[in-house]
XYZ file of C-alpha atoms in Angstrom:
466
model
C -79.686 -50.824 163.730
C -76.625 -49.552 162.146
C -78.364 -49.043 158.856
C -81.108 -46.899 160.581
C -78.380 -44.581 162.206
C -76.697 -44.081 158.691
C -80.140 -43.192 157.227
C -81.175 -40.819 160.095
C -77.587 -39.025 159.708
C -78.023 -38.744 156.011
C -81.442 -37.035 156.472
C -79.986 -34.682 159.351
C -77.353 -33.717 156.787
C -80.046 -32.570 154.233
C -81.283 -30.058 156.686
C -77.897 -28.828 157.926
C -76.309 -28.359 154.608
C -76.780 -24.544 153.446
C -78.676 -24.228 150.190
C -76.718 -23.773 146.969
C -77.234 -20.366 145.444
C -77.664 -20.492 141.734
C -76.298 -17.686 139.521
C -79.004 -15.893 138.050
C -79.412 -15.923 134.212
C -78.091 -13.070 132.452
C -80.808 -11.567 130.261
C -80.202 -9.111 127.433
C -82.919 -6.866 128.765
C -81.183 -6.551 132.192
C -78.046 -5.004 130.350
C -77.261 -1.454 131.077
C -78.387 1.045 128.455
C -74.794 1.768 127.396
C -74.092 -1.915 126.576
C -77.272 -2.156 124.707
C -76.714 1.031 122.640
C -73.093 -0.435 121.789
C -74.792 -3.589 120.598
C -77.425 -1.694 118.607
C -74.651 0.389 116.827
C -73.722 -2.777 114.878
C -77.153 -3.421 113.705
C -78.311 -2.498 110.040
C -81.437 -0.134 109.885
C -83.905 -3.042 109.145
C -82.639 -4.943 112.278
C -82.811 -1.793 114.316
C -86.375 -1.191 113.229
C -87.243 -4.859 114.113
C -85.541 -4.865 117.554
C -87.497 -1.695 118.354
C -90.568 -3.629 118.282
C -89.498 -6.005 121.161
C -90.702 -3.677 123.912
C -90.760 -0.099 125.088
C -87.173 0.089 126.445
C -85.900 -1.439 123.187
C -87.933 1.004 121.109
C -86.612 4.108 123.013
C -82.968 2.812 122.655
C -83.379 1.940 119.069
C -84.325 5.492 118.348
C -81.001 6.790 119.524
C -80.027 9.738 117.184
C -76.252 8.877 117.333
C -76.739 5.373 115.790
C -79.160 6.652 113.100
C -77.194 9.790 112.276
C -74.383 7.312 111.482
C -76.523 5.169 109.224
C -77.771 8.447 107.620
C -74.141 9.894 106.975
C -73.071 6.510 105.644
C -75.940 6.409 103.101
C -75.129 9.798 102.023
C -71.242 9.711 101.672
C -70.227 6.009 102.431
C -66.609 6.238 101.414
C -66.187 9.705 102.995
C -67.767 8.929 106.146
C -65.831 5.800 106.796
C -62.522 7.608 105.989
C -63.434 10.428 108.502
C -64.547 7.978 111.277
C -61.327 6.057 110.948
C -59.202 9.284 111.159
C -61.399 10.550 114.034
C -61.336 14.112 112.861
C -62.683 16.539 115.502
C -64.790 18.512 113.046
C -66.944 15.659 111.931
C -67.357 14.596 115.468
C -68.204 17.962 116.708
C -70.866 18.423 113.941
C -72.201 14.852 114.919
C -72.605 15.628 118.461
C -74.485 18.887 117.772
C -76.743 17.072 115.390
C -77.338 14.309 118.080
C -78.124 16.527 120.992
C -80.020 19.398 119.307
C -82.724 16.845 117.947
C -85.450 14.978 119.511
C -85.026 11.285 119.940
C -86.087 9.421 116.584
C -85.283 12.522 114.348
C -82.398 10.880 112.485
C -84.379 7.716 112.165
C -87.266 9.480 110.367
C -84.769 11.360 108.221
C -83.011 8.169 107.159
C -86.324 6.382 106.315
C -87.635 9.399 104.626
C -84.375 9.555 102.422
C -84.442 5.873 101.544
C -88.117 5.885 100.777
C -87.718 9.006 98.607
C -84.803 7.213 96.647
C -86.767 4.122 96.149
C -89.567 6.022 94.665
C -87.382 7.865 92.367
C -85.884 4.501 91.037
C -89.479 2.964 90.657
C -90.757 6.043 88.861
C -87.788 6.194 86.796
C -88.769 2.734 85.487
C -92.365 3.849 85.009
C -91.301 6.285 82.464
C -90.388 3.518 79.929
C -93.666 3.255 77.867
C -94.894 0.824 75.373
C -95.303 2.480 72.044
C -98.575 0.359 71.387
C -100.248 0.843 74.692
C -98.786 3.975 76.065
C -98.416 2.162 79.391
C -95.170 1.469 81.451
C -93.538 -1.686 80.034
C -91.064 -2.410 82.920
C -93.600 -3.279 85.604
C -91.904 -6.482 86.433
C -88.530 -4.719 86.754
C -90.181 -2.141 89.093
C -91.805 -4.799 91.187
C -88.334 -6.503 91.621
C -86.753 -3.244 92.677
C -89.379 -2.133 95.142
C -90.134 -5.667 96.449
C -93.894 -4.936 95.660
C -96.424 -7.567 96.324
C -100.219 -7.233 96.997
C -102.134 -8.601 99.943
C -105.880 -8.527 100.884
C -107.148 -8.043 104.400
C -110.536 -9.373 105.429
C -112.082 -7.836 108.342
C -114.936 -9.545 110.286
C -117.804 -7.961 112.067
C -115.995 -7.922 115.428
C -113.169 -5.871 114.013
C -110.609 -8.854 113.675
C -108.379 -8.560 110.668
C -107.285 -11.664 108.645
C -104.155 -11.137 106.307
C -104.013 -13.070 102.998
C -100.825 -13.248 101.209
C -98.849 -15.107 98.569
C -101.050 -14.921 95.517
C -100.528 -16.148 92.099
C -99.853 -13.563 89.437
C -100.855 -13.683 85.840
C -99.339 -10.986 83.654
C -100.988 -9.543 80.410
C -99.907 -6.730 78.199
C -101.886 -3.867 80.073
C -102.894 -5.701 83.427
C -101.915 -8.196 86.019
C -104.262 -10.686 87.552
C -103.757 -11.377 91.245
C -105.402 -14.583 92.761
C -105.442 -15.392 96.281
C -106.870 -18.834 97.686
C -106.603 -20.928 100.874
C -108.427 -23.326 103.104
C -108.444 -21.395 106.313
C -110.411 -18.318 105.537
C -113.037 -16.962 107.796
C -116.766 -17.639 107.058
C -118.286 -15.263 104.703
C -121.298 -14.597 107.001
C -118.950 -12.865 109.562
C -117.008 -10.800 107.131
C -117.652 -7.047 106.641
C -114.991 -5.487 104.334
C -111.968 -6.478 102.074
C -109.204 -3.933 101.600
C -106.454 -4.476 98.740
C -103.160 -3.232 99.522
C -99.882 -2.798 97.720
C -96.994 -3.857 100.211
C -93.376 -2.923 99.766
C -90.437 -3.297 102.387
C -89.952 -0.054 104.180
C -86.127 -0.476 103.537
C -85.648 -2.811 100.656
C -82.371 -4.422 99.883
C -81.653 -5.387 96.521
C -79.076 -8.104 97.622
C -81.554 -10.116 99.620
C -85.222 -11.187 99.302
C -87.590 -8.943 101.244
C -88.282 -10.324 104.803
C -91.801 -11.415 105.746
C -91.435 -10.107 109.235
C -89.503 -6.855 108.583
C -91.002 -3.464 108.494
C -93.389 -2.702 105.434
C -95.284 -0.029 103.873
C -98.907 -0.316 103.038
C -100.527 1.421 100.006
C -104.571 1.219 100.073
C -105.658 0.369 96.495
C -109.420 -0.348 96.972
C -111.734 -1.198 99.700
C -114.986 -3.445 99.182
C -117.951 -4.248 101.312
C -118.719 -8.013 101.893
C -121.666 -7.874 104.150
C -124.624 -9.752 102.826
C -122.774 -10.289 99.509
C -124.583 -13.178 98.352
C -128.089 -11.541 99.071
C -127.393 -8.188 97.704
C -125.334 -8.935 94.513
C -126.419 -10.895 91.410
C -124.455 -14.045 90.574
C -121.826 -13.021 87.921
C -121.248 -16.540 86.681
C -120.949 -20.102 87.928
C -119.689 -23.457 87.217
C -120.211 -26.996 89.029
C -118.043 -25.953 92.230
C -118.287 -22.105 92.544
C -120.273 -19.038 92.189
C -118.647 -15.686 91.058
C -119.618 -12.368 92.389
C -118.252 -9.082 90.986
C -117.229 -6.106 92.976
C -116.201 -2.748 91.428
C -113.449 -1.996 90.680
C -112.309 -5.252 89.099
C -112.681 -7.723 91.787
C -114.193 -11.395 91.650
C -115.023 -13.326 94.792
C -115.549 -17.063 94.293
C -117.838 -18.751 96.712
C -118.121 -22.430 97.150
C -121.636 -23.736 96.220
C -121.783 -26.451 98.952
C -120.921 -24.047 101.716
C -121.050 -20.387 102.166
C -117.339 -19.796 102.105
C -114.726 -17.990 99.997
C -112.841 -20.180 97.506
C -110.644 -17.579 95.998
C -110.417 -13.714 95.428
C -109.358 -12.428 92.069
C -108.178 -8.700 91.705
C -107.587 -7.498 87.936
C -105.166 -4.475 88.189
C -104.690 -2.246 85.125
C -100.931 -1.100 84.452
C -102.041 2.583 84.314
C -100.634 4.088 87.585
C -100.492 0.699 89.096
C -97.134 1.490 90.538
C -98.250 4.796 91.944
C -101.438 3.204 93.306
C -99.404 0.330 95.040
C -96.561 2.439 96.506
C -97.524 6.101 96.699
C -100.690 5.765 98.938
C -100.930 5.320 102.626
C -102.595 2.504 104.802
C -105.723 4.433 105.062
C -105.866 6.910 101.974
C -105.614 6.026 98.282
C -103.359 7.516 95.885
C -104.805 10.365 94.014
C -103.289 11.034 90.524
C -102.641 14.707 89.543
C -105.141 16.360 87.355
C -104.435 16.484 83.499
C -102.860 19.577 82.033
C -104.484 19.868 78.622
C -102.681 21.507 75.659
C -103.987 24.857 74.327
C -105.119 23.275 71.004
C -106.978 20.323 72.398
C -110.349 21.672 71.611
C -111.452 21.261 68.109
C -114.445 23.240 66.561
C -115.739 20.201 64.389
C -114.882 17.214 66.389
C -115.825 16.430 69.976
C -112.743 13.994 70.329
C -110.344 13.185 67.661
C -107.262 11.100 67.104
C -107.779 8.847 70.114
C -106.372 5.293 70.205
C -107.693 2.100 71.944
C -105.860 -1.005 73.036
C -108.244 -3.944 74.014
C -107.216 -7.094 75.536
C -109.832 -9.952 76.302
C -108.673 -12.804 78.402
C -109.432 -15.347 81.042
C -106.666 -14.896 83.395
C -104.279 -17.441 81.882
C -105.502 -17.461 78.374
C -105.837 -14.568 75.816
C -108.878 -14.478 73.565
C -108.498 -11.290 71.647
C -105.804 -8.490 71.495
C -106.217 -5.383 69.132
C -105.276 -1.838 68.696
C -107.412 0.795 66.865
C -106.331 4.237 65.720
C -107.764 7.439 64.677
C -110.957 7.228 66.732
C -113.065 10.403 66.768
C -116.395 11.733 67.742
C -118.348 14.292 66.177
C -120.342 16.741 68.247
C -123.560 15.334 66.771
C -122.688 12.052 68.520
C -122.920 13.546 72.005
C -126.243 12.722 73.649
C -127.408 11.693 77.180
C -124.184 12.739 78.728
C -121.862 10.563 76.710
C -119.574 10.983 73.739
C -119.769 8.079 71.345
C -116.598 6.284 69.836
C -117.683 3.666 67.464
C -114.716 1.142 67.164
C -116.160 -1.858 65.240
C -119.160 -1.231 63.005
C -122.119 -3.929 63.056
C -122.511 -3.231 59.301
C -118.941 -3.316 58.341
C -117.869 -7.080 58.316
C -114.338 -6.116 57.200
C -113.481 -4.922 60.702
C -115.219 -7.739 62.530
C -112.773 -9.295 65.053
C -112.430 -13.077 65.629
C -112.026 -14.449 68.996
C -109.813 -17.270 69.852
C -111.076 -20.205 71.930
C -114.274 -20.427 74.176
C -114.721 -17.471 76.608
C -114.419 -18.045 80.130
C -112.477 -17.116 83.360
C -109.958 -19.731 84.699
C -109.800 -20.207 88.660
C -107.781 -22.445 90.941
C -107.139 -23.452 94.467
C -104.682 -26.006 96.212
C -107.110 -28.824 95.147
C -109.438 -27.754 92.544
C -109.477 -25.948 89.252
C -112.282 -24.577 87.047
C -113.481 -22.253 84.347
C -116.500 -20.266 84.375
C -117.810 -19.847 80.891
C -119.658 -16.846 79.068
C -117.395 -14.381 80.768
C -113.903 -12.807 80.467
C -111.751 -10.049 81.753
C -111.637 -6.825 79.555
C -108.445 -4.674 79.617
C -109.184 -1.338 78.087
C -106.784 1.369 77.443
C -107.995 4.545 75.697
C -105.422 7.234 74.832
C -106.188 10.772 74.098
C -104.694 12.604 71.072
C -101.334 13.137 72.880
C -100.904 9.428 73.597
C -101.798 9.951 77.567
C -104.077 7.108 79.034
C -107.358 8.717 79.240
C -109.681 5.969 80.420
C -108.306 2.601 81.646
C -109.729 -0.392 83.487
C -109.390 -4.196 83.860
C -112.586 -5.642 84.871
C -114.701 -8.930 84.533
C -117.545 -8.899 81.971
C -120.410 -11.023 81.590
C -121.957 -12.209 78.322
C -125.709 -12.412 77.863
C -127.908 -13.938 75.168
C -129.497 -11.267 73.230
C -133.203 -11.361 72.277
C -132.687 -9.310 68.960
C -131.317 -10.866 65.811
C -128.086 -9.835 64.217
C -129.558 -8.820 61.128
C -126.478 -10.097 59.373
C -126.767 -12.185 56.294
C -123.250 -13.275 56.209
C -123.493 -14.921 59.658
C -125.901 -17.208 61.185
C -125.822 -17.804 64.986
C -126.684 -16.557 68.432
C -125.962 -12.917 69.574
C -124.550 -12.119 72.745
C -124.124 -8.793 74.435
C -121.314 -7.953 76.980
C -121.506 -4.501 78.569
C -119.331 -2.706 81.164
C -120.042 0.538 82.861
C -118.266 3.032 85.458
C -118.203 6.485 86.396
C -116.038 7.526 83.388
C -117.891 5.653 80.523
C -119.514 2.505 79.199
C -118.434 -0.080 76.781
C -120.954 -2.118 74.614
C -119.845 -5.109 72.806
C -121.866 -7.623 70.488
C -120.548 -10.961 69.991
C -121.791 -13.447 67.503
C -121.423 -17.162 68.125
C -121.117 -19.283 64.836
C -122.536 -22.638 65.307
C -120.864 -23.924 62.048
C -117.346 -23.092 62.805
C -117.756 -23.079 66.573
C -116.145 -19.646 67.118
C -117.007 -16.224 68.433
C -116.751 -12.950 66.468
C -116.978 -9.476 67.773
C -119.336 -7.573 65.303
C -119.829 -4.308 67.222
C -117.875 -2.273 69.730
C -118.726 1.028 70.904
C -117.431 3.247 73.698
C -119.480 5.839 75.497
C -117.303 8.379 77.270
C -118.817 10.413 80.044
C -119.056 14.185 79.424
C -118.067 14.714 82.911
C -114.918 12.908 82.281
C -114.227 14.837 79.137
C -114.847 18.063 80.881
C -112.654 17.298 83.762
C -109.843 16.089 81.498
C -109.804 19.132 79.186
C -111.317 21.860 81.376
C -114.018 22.333 78.681
C -117.915 22.031 78.831
C -119.742 19.541 76.579
């Protein structure tokens, strides 16, 4: 009885005791704008841009002209601004107030970003002016990449409009190009993909002292766009090994497809150094960089020659291995060599065996994923750099080229073996290569190399009419 009375009294006390009022949790979003602005004023530019992505209120506060004017002034005259701020001189403060209140929100943010972007481009383009005496191309691309934080990504877009970003590629550097290889295991199925876009990506506000943040603000520069719809039905297989089939897309892209399933194994982009920095940095997310037109010299046109004193640098490689590298000077084309809309430049003559070029190793393109590696034979990557008589890059590309067994005999008595042809063509010209396989010594020899330059390209370059 006594126990039940005690229990009833305890239950009654639960109903009679007033509820305890818990203090609400203090959330940073509930702070007044003056306090948030004070907090934001201690952030750097990258942090300000990042916090502005949280919500609309933070975006509006992070656009405050007072904060960005301070950052802009500090970047312009760091020591001078700090000294003035410490002494609290009236003139500086009054000018600052006028600059803050007379401008729309976000004005000084745009000015700061524009100034920093312009300074970065200046530093990168200054590095691009250092040219290799043999290739005529920028020779400090790696330094420029480090300064700018440049990397490359591909964006796969499916037929429903969803985008899949592929990052962290493997890079292979050659004398005149870089090969960029992406691979992964969680890529979308090829059947649902519509386009592939290649972008150069740089931090919007790079900091030399720290590595670029993955989640920070970035700038995208469109380099190329490719259509993937019905790829295996519309395109001819470029090459294959036991595991993958290769499909080539212009300009300079290889897509590896698993044989056992219709899925992408890897994507390989071959990027020539000519204006690579400009294409990777100076374009926009939707529009590619367009180089300025050439300004020819007054004495470029010769009455006897179509083209004269041209130079060629040629690399043949398989991404990680080099097969041939050569430079050729004093190339010319007589006007009698112009026909069918092309000017012919003969680099290696079939009948002149003194100029035939040996190839090191067995030609093929190497590929790899996290688990597998392979080598697709009878193909290679060709890096061509054709310089005009002033040493300017006239026609440049880096692209995969496939070899085919020729039906005609070589007609050479010094060599015995099968003849292969390897041809490339784009809107600016054609390259025709004849390669002989010597069975006795187990090696390839280039016995003929001819360039055909489009007359449209020449006319556009010189402002003439051939």
